[in-house]
Coordinates of C-alpha atoms in Angstrom, one line a residue:
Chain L
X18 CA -7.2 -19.0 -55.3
X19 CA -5.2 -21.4 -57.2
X20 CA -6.2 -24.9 -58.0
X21 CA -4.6 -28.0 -59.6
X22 CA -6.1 -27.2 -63.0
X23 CA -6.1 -23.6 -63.2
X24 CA -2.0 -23.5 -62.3
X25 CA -1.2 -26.1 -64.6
X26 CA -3.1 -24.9 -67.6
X27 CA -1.2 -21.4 -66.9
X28 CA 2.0 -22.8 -67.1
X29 CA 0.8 -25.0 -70.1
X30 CA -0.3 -21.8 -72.0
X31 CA 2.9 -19.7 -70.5
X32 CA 4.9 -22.6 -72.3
X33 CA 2.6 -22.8 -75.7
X34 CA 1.6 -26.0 -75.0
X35 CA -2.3 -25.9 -75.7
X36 CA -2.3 -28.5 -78.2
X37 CA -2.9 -32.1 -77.5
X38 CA 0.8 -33.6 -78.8
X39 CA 2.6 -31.1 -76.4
X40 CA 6.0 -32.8 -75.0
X41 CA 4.8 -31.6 -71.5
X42 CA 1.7 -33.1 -69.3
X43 CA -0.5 -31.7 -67.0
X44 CA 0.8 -34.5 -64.6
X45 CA 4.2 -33.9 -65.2
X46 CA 3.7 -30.0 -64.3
X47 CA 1.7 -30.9 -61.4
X48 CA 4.4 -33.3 -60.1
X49 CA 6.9 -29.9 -60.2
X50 CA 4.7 -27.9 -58.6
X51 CA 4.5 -30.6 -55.8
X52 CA 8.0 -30.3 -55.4
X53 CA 8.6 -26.6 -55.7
X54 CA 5.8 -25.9 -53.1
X55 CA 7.2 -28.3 -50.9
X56 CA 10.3 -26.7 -51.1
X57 CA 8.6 -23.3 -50.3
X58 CA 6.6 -24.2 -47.1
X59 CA 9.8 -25.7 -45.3
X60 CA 11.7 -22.4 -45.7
X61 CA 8.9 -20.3 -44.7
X62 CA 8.4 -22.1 -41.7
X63 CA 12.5 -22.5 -40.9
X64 CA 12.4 -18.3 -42.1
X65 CA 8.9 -17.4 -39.5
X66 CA 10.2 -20.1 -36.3
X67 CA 13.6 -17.8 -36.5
X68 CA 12.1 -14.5 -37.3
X69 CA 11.2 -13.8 -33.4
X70 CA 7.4 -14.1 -34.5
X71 CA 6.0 -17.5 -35.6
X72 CA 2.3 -16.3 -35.2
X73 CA 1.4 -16.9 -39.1
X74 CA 2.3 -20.5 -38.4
X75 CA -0.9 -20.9 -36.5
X76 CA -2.5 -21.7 -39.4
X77 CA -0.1 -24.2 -41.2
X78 CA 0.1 -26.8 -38.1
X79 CA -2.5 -29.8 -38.3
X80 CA -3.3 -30.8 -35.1
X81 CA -4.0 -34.5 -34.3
X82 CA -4.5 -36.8 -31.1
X83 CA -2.2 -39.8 -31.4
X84 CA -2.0 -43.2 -29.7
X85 CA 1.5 -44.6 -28.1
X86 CA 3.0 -47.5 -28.4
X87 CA 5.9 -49.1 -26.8
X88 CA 8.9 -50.7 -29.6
X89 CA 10.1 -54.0 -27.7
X90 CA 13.1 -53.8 -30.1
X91 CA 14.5 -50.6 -28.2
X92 CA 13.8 -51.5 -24.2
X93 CA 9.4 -50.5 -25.1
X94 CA 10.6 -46.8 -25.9
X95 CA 7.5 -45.4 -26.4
X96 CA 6.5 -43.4 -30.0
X97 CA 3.7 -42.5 -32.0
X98 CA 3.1 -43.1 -35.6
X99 CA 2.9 -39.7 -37.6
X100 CA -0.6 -39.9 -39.2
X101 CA 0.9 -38.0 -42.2
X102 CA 3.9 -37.1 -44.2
X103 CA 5.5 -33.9 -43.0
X104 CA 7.6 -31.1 -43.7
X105 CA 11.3 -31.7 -42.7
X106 CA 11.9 -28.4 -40.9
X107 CA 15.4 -27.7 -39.3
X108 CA 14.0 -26.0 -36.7
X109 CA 11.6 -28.6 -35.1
X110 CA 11.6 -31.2 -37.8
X111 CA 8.0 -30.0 -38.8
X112 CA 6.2 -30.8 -35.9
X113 CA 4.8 -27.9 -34.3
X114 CA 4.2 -28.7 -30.8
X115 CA 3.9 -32.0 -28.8
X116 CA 2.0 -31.5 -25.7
X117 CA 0.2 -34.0 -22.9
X118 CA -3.9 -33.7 -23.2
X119 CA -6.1 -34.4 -21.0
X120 CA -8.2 -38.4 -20.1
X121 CA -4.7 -39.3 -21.6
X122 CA -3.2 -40.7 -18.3
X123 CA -0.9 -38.2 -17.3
X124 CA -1.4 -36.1 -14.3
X125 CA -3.2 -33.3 -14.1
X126 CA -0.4 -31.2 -13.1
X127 CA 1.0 -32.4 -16.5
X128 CA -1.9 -31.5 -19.4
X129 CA -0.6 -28.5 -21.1
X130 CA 3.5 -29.3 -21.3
X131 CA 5.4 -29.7 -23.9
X132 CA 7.9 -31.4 -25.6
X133 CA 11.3 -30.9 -27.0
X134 CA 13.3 -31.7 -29.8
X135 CA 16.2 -33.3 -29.0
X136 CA 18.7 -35.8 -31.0
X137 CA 19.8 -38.7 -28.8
X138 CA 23.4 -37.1 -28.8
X139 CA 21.9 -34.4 -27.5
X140 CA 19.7 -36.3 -24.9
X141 CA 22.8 -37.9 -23.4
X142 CA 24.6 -34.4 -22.5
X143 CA 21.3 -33.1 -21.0
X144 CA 20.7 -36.1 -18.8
X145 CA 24.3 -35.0 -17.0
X146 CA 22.0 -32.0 -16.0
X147 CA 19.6 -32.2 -13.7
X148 CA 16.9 -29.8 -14.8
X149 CA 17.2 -30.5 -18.0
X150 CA 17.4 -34.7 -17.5
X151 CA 14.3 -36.2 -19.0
X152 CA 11.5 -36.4 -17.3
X153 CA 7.9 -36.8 -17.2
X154 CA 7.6 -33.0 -16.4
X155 CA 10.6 -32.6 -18.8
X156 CA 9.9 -34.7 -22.2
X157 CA 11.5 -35.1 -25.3
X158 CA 10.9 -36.0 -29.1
X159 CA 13.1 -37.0 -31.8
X160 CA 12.8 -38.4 -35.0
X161 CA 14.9 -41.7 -36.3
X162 CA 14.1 -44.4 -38.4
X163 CA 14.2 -48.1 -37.4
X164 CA 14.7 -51.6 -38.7
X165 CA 13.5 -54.2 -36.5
X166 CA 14.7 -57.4 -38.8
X167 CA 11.2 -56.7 -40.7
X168 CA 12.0 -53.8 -43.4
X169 CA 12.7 -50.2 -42.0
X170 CA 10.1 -47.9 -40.4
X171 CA 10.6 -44.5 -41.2
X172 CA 7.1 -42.6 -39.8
X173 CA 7.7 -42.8 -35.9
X174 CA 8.5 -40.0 -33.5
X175 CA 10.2 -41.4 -30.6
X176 CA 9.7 -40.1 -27.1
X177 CA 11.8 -39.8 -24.0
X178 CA 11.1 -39.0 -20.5
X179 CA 7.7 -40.3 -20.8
X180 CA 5.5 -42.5 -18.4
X181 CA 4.1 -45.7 -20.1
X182 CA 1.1 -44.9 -18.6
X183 CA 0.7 -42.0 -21.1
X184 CA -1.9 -43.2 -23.8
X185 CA -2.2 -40.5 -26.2
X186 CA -0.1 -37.4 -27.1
X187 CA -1.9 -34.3 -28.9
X188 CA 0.5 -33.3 -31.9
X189 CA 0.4 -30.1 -34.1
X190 CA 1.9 -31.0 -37.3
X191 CA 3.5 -28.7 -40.3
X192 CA 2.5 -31.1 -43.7
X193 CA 4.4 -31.3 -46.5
X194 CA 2.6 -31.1 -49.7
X195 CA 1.8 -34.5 -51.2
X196 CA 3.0 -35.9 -53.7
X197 CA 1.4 -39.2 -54.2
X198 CA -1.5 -38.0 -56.6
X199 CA -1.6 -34.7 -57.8
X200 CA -4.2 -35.4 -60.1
X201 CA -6.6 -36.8 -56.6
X202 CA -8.8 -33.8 -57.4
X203 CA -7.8 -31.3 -60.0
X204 CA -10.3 -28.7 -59.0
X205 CA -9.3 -28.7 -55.5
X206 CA -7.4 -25.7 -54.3
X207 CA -3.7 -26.5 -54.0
X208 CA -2.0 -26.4 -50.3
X209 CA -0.3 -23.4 -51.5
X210 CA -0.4 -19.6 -49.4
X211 CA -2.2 -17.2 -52.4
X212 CA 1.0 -14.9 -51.9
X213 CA 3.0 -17.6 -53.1
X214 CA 1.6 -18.9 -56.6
X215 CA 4.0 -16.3 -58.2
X216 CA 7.3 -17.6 -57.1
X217 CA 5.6 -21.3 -58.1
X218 CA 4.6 -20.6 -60.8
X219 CA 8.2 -18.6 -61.4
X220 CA 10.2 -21.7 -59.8
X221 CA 8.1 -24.3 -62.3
X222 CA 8.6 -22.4 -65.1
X223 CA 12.3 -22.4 -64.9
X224 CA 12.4 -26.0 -64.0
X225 CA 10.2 -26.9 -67.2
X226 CA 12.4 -24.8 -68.9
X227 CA 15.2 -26.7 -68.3
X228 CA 13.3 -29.8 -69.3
X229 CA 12.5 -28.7 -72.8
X230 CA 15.9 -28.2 -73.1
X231 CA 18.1 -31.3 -71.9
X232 CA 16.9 -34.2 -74.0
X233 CA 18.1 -33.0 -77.6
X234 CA 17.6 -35.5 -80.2
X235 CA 21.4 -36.4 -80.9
X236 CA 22.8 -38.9 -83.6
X237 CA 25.4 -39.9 -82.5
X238 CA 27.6 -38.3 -79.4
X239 CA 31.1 -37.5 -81.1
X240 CA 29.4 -34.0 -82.5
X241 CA 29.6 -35.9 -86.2
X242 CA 25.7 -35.2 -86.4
X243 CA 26.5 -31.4 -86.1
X244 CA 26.9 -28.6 -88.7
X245 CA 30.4 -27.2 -88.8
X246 CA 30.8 -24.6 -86.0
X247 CA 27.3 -25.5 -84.3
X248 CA 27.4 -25.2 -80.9
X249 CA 24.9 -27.3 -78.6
X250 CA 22.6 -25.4 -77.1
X251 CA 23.3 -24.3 -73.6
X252 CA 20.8 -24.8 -70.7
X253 CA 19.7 -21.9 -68.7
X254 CA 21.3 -21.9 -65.7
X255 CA 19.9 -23.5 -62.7
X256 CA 18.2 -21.0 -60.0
X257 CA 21.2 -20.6 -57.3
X258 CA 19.9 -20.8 -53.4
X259 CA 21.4 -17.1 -53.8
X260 CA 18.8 -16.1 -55.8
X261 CA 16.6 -13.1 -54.9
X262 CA 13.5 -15.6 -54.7
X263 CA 15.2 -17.7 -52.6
X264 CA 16.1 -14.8 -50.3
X265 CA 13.5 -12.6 -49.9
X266 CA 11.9 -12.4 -46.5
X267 CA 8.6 -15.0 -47.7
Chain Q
X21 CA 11.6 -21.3 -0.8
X22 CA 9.8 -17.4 -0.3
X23 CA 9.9 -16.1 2.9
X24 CA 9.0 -12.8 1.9
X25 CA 5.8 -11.7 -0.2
X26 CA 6.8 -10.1 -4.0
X27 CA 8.5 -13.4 -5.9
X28 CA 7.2 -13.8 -9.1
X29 CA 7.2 -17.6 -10.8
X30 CA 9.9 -18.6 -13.0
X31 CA 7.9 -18.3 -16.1
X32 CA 8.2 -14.9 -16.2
X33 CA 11.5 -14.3 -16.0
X34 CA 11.8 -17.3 -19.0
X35 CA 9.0 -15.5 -21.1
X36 CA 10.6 -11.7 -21.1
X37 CA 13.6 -13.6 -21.7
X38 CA 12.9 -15.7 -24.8
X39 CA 10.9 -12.4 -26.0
X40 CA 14.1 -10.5 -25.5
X41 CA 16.2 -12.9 -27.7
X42 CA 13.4 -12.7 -30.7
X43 CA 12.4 -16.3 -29.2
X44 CA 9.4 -16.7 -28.4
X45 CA 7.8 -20.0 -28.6
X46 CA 11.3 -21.4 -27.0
X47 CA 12.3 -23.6 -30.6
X48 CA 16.3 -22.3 -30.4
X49 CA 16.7 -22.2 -27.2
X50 CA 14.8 -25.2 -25.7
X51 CA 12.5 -24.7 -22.3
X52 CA 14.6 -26.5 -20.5
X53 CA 17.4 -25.0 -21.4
X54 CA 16.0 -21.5 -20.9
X55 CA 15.2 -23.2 -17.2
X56 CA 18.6 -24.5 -16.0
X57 CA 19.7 -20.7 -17.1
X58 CA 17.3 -19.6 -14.7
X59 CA 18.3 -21.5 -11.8
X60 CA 22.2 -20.7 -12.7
X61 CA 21.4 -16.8 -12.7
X62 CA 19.4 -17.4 -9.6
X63 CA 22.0 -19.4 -7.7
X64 CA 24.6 -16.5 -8.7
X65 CA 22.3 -13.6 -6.8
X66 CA 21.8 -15.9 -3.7
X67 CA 25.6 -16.0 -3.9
X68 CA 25.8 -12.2 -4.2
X69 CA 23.5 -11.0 -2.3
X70 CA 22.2 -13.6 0.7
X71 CA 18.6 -13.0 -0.2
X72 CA 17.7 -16.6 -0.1
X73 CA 18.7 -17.6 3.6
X74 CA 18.3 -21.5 4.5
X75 CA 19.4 -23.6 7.5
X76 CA 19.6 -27.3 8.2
X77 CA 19.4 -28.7 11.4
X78 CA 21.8 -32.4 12.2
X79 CA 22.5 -34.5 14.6
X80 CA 26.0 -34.6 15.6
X81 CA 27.6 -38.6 15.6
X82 CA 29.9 -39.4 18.1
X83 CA 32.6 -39.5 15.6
X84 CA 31.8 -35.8 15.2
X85 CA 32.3 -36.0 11.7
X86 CA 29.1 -34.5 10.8
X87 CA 27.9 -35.7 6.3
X88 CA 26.8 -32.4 4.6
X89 CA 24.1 -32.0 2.4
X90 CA 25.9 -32.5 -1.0
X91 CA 23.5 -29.5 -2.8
X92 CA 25.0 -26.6 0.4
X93 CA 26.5 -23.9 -1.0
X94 CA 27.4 -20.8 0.6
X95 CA 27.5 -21.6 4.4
X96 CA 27.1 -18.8 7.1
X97 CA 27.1 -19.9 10.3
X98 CA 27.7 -23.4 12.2
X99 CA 26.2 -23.4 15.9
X100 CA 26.0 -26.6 17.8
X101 CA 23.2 -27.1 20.4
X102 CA 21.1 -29.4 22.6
X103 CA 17.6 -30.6 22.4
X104 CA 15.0 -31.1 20.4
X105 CA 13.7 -26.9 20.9
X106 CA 16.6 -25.1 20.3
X107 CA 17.4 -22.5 23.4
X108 CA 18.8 -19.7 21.5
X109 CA 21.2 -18.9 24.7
X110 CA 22.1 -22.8 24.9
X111 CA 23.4 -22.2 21.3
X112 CA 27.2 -21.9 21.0
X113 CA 28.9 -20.7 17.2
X114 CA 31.4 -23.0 15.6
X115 CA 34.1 -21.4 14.2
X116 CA 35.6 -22.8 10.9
X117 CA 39.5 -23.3 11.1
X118 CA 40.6 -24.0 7.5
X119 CA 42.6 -27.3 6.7
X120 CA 41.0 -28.8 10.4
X121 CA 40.4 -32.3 9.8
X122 CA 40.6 -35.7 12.1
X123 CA 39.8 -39.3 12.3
X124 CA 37.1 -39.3 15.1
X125 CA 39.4 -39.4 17.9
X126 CA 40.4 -36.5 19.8
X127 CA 43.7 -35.5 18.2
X128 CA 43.0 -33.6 14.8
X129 CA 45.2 -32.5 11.4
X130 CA 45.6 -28.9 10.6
X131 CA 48.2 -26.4 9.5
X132 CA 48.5 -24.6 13.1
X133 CA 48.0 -26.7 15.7
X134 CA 47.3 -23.2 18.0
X135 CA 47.4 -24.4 21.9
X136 CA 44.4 -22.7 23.6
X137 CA 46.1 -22.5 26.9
X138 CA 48.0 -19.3 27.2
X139 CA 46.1 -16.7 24.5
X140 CA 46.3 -13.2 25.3
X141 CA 42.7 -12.7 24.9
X142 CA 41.4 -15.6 26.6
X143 CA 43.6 -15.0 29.5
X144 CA 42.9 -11.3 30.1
X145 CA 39.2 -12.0 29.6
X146 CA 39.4 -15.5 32.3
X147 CA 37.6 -17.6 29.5
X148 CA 37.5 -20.8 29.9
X149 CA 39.8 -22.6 27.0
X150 CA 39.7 -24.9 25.2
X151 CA 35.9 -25.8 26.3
X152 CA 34.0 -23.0 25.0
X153 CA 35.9 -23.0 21.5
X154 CA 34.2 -25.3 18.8
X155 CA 35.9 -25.5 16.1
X156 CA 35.6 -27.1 12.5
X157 CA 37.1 -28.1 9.5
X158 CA 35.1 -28.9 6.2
X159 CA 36.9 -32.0 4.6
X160 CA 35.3 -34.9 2.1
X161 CA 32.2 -33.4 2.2
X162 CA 31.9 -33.2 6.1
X163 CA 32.1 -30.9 9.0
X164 CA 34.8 -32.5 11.2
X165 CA 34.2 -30.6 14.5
X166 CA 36.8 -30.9 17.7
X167 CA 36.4 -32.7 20.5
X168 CA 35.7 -29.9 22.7
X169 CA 32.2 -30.1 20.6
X170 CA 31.5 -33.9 21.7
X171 CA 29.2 -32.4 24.5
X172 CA 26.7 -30.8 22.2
X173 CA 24.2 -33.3 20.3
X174 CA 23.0 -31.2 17.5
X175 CA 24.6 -28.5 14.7
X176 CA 22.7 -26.2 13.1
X177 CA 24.3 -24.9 9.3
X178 CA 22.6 -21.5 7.8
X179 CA 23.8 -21.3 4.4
X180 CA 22.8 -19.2 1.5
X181 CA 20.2 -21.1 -0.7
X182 CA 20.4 -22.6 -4.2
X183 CA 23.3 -24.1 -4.7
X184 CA 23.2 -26.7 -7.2
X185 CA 20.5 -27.7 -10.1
X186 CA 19.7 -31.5 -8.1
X187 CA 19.0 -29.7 -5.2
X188 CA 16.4 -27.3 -7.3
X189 CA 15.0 -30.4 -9.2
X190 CA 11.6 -30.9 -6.7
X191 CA 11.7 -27.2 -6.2
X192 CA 9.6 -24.4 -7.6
X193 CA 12.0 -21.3 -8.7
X194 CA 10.5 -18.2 -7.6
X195 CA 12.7 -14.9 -8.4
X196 CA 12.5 -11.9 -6.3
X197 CA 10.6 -9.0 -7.6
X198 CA 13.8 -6.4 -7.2
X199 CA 15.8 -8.6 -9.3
X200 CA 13.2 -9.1 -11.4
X201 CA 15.4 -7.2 -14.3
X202 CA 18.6 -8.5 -13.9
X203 CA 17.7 -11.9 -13.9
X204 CA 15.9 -11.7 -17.2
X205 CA 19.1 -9.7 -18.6
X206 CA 21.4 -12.5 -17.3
X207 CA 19.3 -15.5 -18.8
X208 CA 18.9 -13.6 -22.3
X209 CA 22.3 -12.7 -22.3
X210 CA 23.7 -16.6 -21.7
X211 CA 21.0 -17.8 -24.6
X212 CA 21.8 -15.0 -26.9
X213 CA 24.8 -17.1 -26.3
X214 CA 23.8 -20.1 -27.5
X215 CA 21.1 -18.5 -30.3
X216 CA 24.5 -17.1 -31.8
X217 CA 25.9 -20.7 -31.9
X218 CA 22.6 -22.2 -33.7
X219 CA 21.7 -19.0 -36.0
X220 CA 23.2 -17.5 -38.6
X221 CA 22.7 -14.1 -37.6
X222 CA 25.6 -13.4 -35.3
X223 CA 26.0 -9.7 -36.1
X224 CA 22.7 -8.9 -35.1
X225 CA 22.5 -11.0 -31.8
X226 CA 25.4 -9.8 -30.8
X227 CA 24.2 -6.4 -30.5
X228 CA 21.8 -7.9 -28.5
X229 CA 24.2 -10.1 -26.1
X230 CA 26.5 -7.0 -25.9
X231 CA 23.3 -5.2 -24.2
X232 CA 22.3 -7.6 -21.6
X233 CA 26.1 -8.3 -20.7
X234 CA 26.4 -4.6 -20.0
X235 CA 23.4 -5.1 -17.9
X236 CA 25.1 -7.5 -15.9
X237 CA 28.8 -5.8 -16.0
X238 CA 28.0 -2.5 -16.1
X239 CA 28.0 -0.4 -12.7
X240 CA 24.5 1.1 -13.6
X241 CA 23.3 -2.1 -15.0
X242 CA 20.7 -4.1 -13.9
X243 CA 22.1 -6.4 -12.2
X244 CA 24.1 -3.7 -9.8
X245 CA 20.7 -1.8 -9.4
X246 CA 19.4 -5.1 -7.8
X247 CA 22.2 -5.6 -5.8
X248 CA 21.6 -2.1 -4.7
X249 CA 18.0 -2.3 -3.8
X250 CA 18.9 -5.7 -1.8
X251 CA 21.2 -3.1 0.6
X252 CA 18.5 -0.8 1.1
X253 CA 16.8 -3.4 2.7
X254 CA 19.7 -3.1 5.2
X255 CA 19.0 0.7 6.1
X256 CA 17.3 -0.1 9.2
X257 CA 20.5 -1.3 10.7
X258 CA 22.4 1.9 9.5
X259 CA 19.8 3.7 11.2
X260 CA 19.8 2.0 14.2
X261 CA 23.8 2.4 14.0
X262 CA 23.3 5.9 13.3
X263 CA 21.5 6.5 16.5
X264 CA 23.7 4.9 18.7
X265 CA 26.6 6.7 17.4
X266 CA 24.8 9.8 18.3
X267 CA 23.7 8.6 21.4
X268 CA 26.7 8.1 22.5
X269 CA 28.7 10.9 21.4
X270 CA 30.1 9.0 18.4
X271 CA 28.8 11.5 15.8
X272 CA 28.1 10.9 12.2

């Protein structure tokens, strides 16, 4: 419904900026909307995975086939490298489901199982139990940067319980919105549910509200550049997570 | 572990669970998590209600400190016997004396040290004692059994099945169909217990918990109707009972 251009240019005009000197960008919009819709898919996916049905998630997961590797710096735990930037949900750190696959060298008996998200804390209190120890018929995942002397690696998912034999993992994988280039392709439809432009558009337009407002021109700051009894002028007040949009059942 | 038709896998009981607890692809409460629950409400009707029957068959050392299993739970019976095919009238019942213990001689620890010689019963009856009396003690983790026993080469423990989780780790679960219920009321009701820890919804879940707890506590509940149906099974015995009581002028 909605595509780089066409939401931008709305907020432009919702703003008055239609003229070519405007104090506000296309780029500079786009760059907000980035942020607000990334904001908005990682609570509807926390909101749907603890609502009791998760079945309009389907659609949001990306689904990949990922090689392992072994890290020599941690005793060749084995990980895979996430082939893109994802959302950073509380629930299951925005990966959907981990799951074995077939010609990937784990048994047969194994093709179909899942993973778990577990932190290493948690890991060491569930090996004291024995049917919830790691294992290759019970594996885990967790997520953790590294620095191996060389700079710090920050896109791994680390795996426990399973064989090195395992080549290849299939991953379904909730991605966040990105950032990098929102002007890529300004006629391509933004990563954004149609039922969600308004509160977008909404959340953008407070935040270039607030903008507009913060860098007044000011002289000098003792007040001396001010009339008698003028009083700065106030910025609106930010959007609290109390908010009804922030609230509502979306 | 079925040795009756009418168990259902363990899947089921996890599924109607995690549905139960507004759960259901398993991302509060982890699979296994909802598994280990399983086994635990399991291992609490096998306590209950001796539906799960199991036996292991040893070899007696000559120290007659016989190692058990370290996953038994629930033992039954103890009956020593000889050779390979056990001859059900060559089997002899051990009795378990509490506090019995020894060192693998022939003298033994325990509170009473009862002399056999001179019982009213075994007197009046012309038994012989001590020979026929086997006796054990369950101490460190083995069956210490008397000396009279040293003639016997192999014990035989029936015990009531899943005990521990290690002993369940190679193991496929399988729940009974009649408890079917009050096993998926039990697990829902311990992960409601840890859902209520995660989420922030604790009003809500527990409603819920409050529900399947009744299940479990209540009389009527679930868990109490299984128990129930398990004694049914038993009504050929009352019956039998029933008829010798009449038959022999015992009455009702």
């Amino acid at each position: 419904m909605a595509t780089a251009t066409t939401l931008s240019d709305d907020i432009l005009t919702t703003l008055g900026y239609t003229h070519d000197d405007r104090a506000r960008h296309r780029e500079s919009i786009l760059f907000n909307i980035g942020l607000v819709a990334s904001r908005l898919r990682r609570r509807s996916i926390d909101k749907q995975l603890r609502s009791g049905s998760d079945d309009g998630l389907i659609s949001d997961a990306t689904m990949y086939r990922v090689p392992l590797f072994q890290e020599q710096y941690v005793q060749d735990r084995t990980y895979f490298n996430l082939p893109a930037s994802i959302v950073d949900a509380r629930v299951n750190g925005g990966v959907a489901y981990i799951r074995y696959c077939d010609n990937s060298g784990c048994g047969d008996t194994l093709v179909g199982k899942q993973f778990t998200m577990a932190s290493p804390n948690e890991l060491s209190v569930r090996n004291g139990m024995e049917l919830e120890k790691p294992s290759p018929s019970v594996p885990y995942y967790f997520r953790a940067r590294i620095s191996t002397g060389e700079g710090i690696i920050t896109n791994r998912v680390w795996l426990v319980g399973v064989s090195p034999l395992v080549k290849c993992l299939e991953v379904g994988l909730y991605l966040a919105v990105d950032l990098s280039d929102p002007m890529a392709d300004p006629d391509e439809q933004l990563p954004i549910p149609d039922d969600q432009v308004y509160l977008v558009k909404r959340m953008v337009l407070d935040m270039e509200r607030f903008a507009l407002l913060v860098p007044q021109e000011r002289l000098s700051n003792d007040g001396r550049d001010f009339k008698v009894g003028q009083q700065p002028l106030q910025p609106p007040n930010t959007m609290g997570i109390n908010a009804p949009i922030n609230i509502d059942e979306d | 572990m079925a040795t009756l038709n009418g168990y259902l896998k363990a899947s089921e009981v996890i599924g109607d669970a995690a549905q139960a607890i507004h759960d259901p692809s398993m991302v509060l409460v982890k699979p296994p998590t909802y598994m280990r629950l399983f086994q635990k409400a399991l291992s609490e009707l096998a306590l209950d209600v001796p539906f799960d029957q199991r036996h292991v068959q040893l070899t007696i050392p000559e120290s007659r400190k016989v190692p058990l299993p370290k996953y038994m739970s629930g033992i039954r019976n103890i009956y020593v016997y000889n050779g390979e095919g056990c001859d059900v009238h060559g089997s002899v019942r051990v009795l378990i004396k509490e506090n019995y213990a020894h060192n693998g001689g022939t003298g033994s620890f325990s509170n009473v040290k009862w002399c056999n010689f001179g019982g009213f019963t075994q007197d009046a009856l012309g038994w012989l004692i001590p020979y026929r009396l086997f006796v054990a003690g369950i101490s460190e983790g083995c069956i210490d059994l008397n000396h009279a026993a040293s003639s016997w080469e192999n014990m035989r423990i029936e015990y009531t099945g899943l005990g521990f989780d290690e002993y369940c780790q190679g193991e496929e679960l399988y729940a009974p169909m009649w408890a079917r219920q009050a096993l998926v009321d039990r697990v829902a009701a311990w992960a409601l217990e840890i859902r209520m820890n995660t989420d922030g919804k604790e009003r809500f879940y527990m409603e819920l918990y409050r529900m399947r707890k009744a299940e479990h506590d209540s009389p009527t509940g679930s868990w109490m109707t299984a128990r129930m149906r398990w004694a049914m099974l038993d009504q050929k015995q009352m019956q039998d009972l029933v008829v010798k009581m009449t038959g022999t002028g015992g009455g009702y």
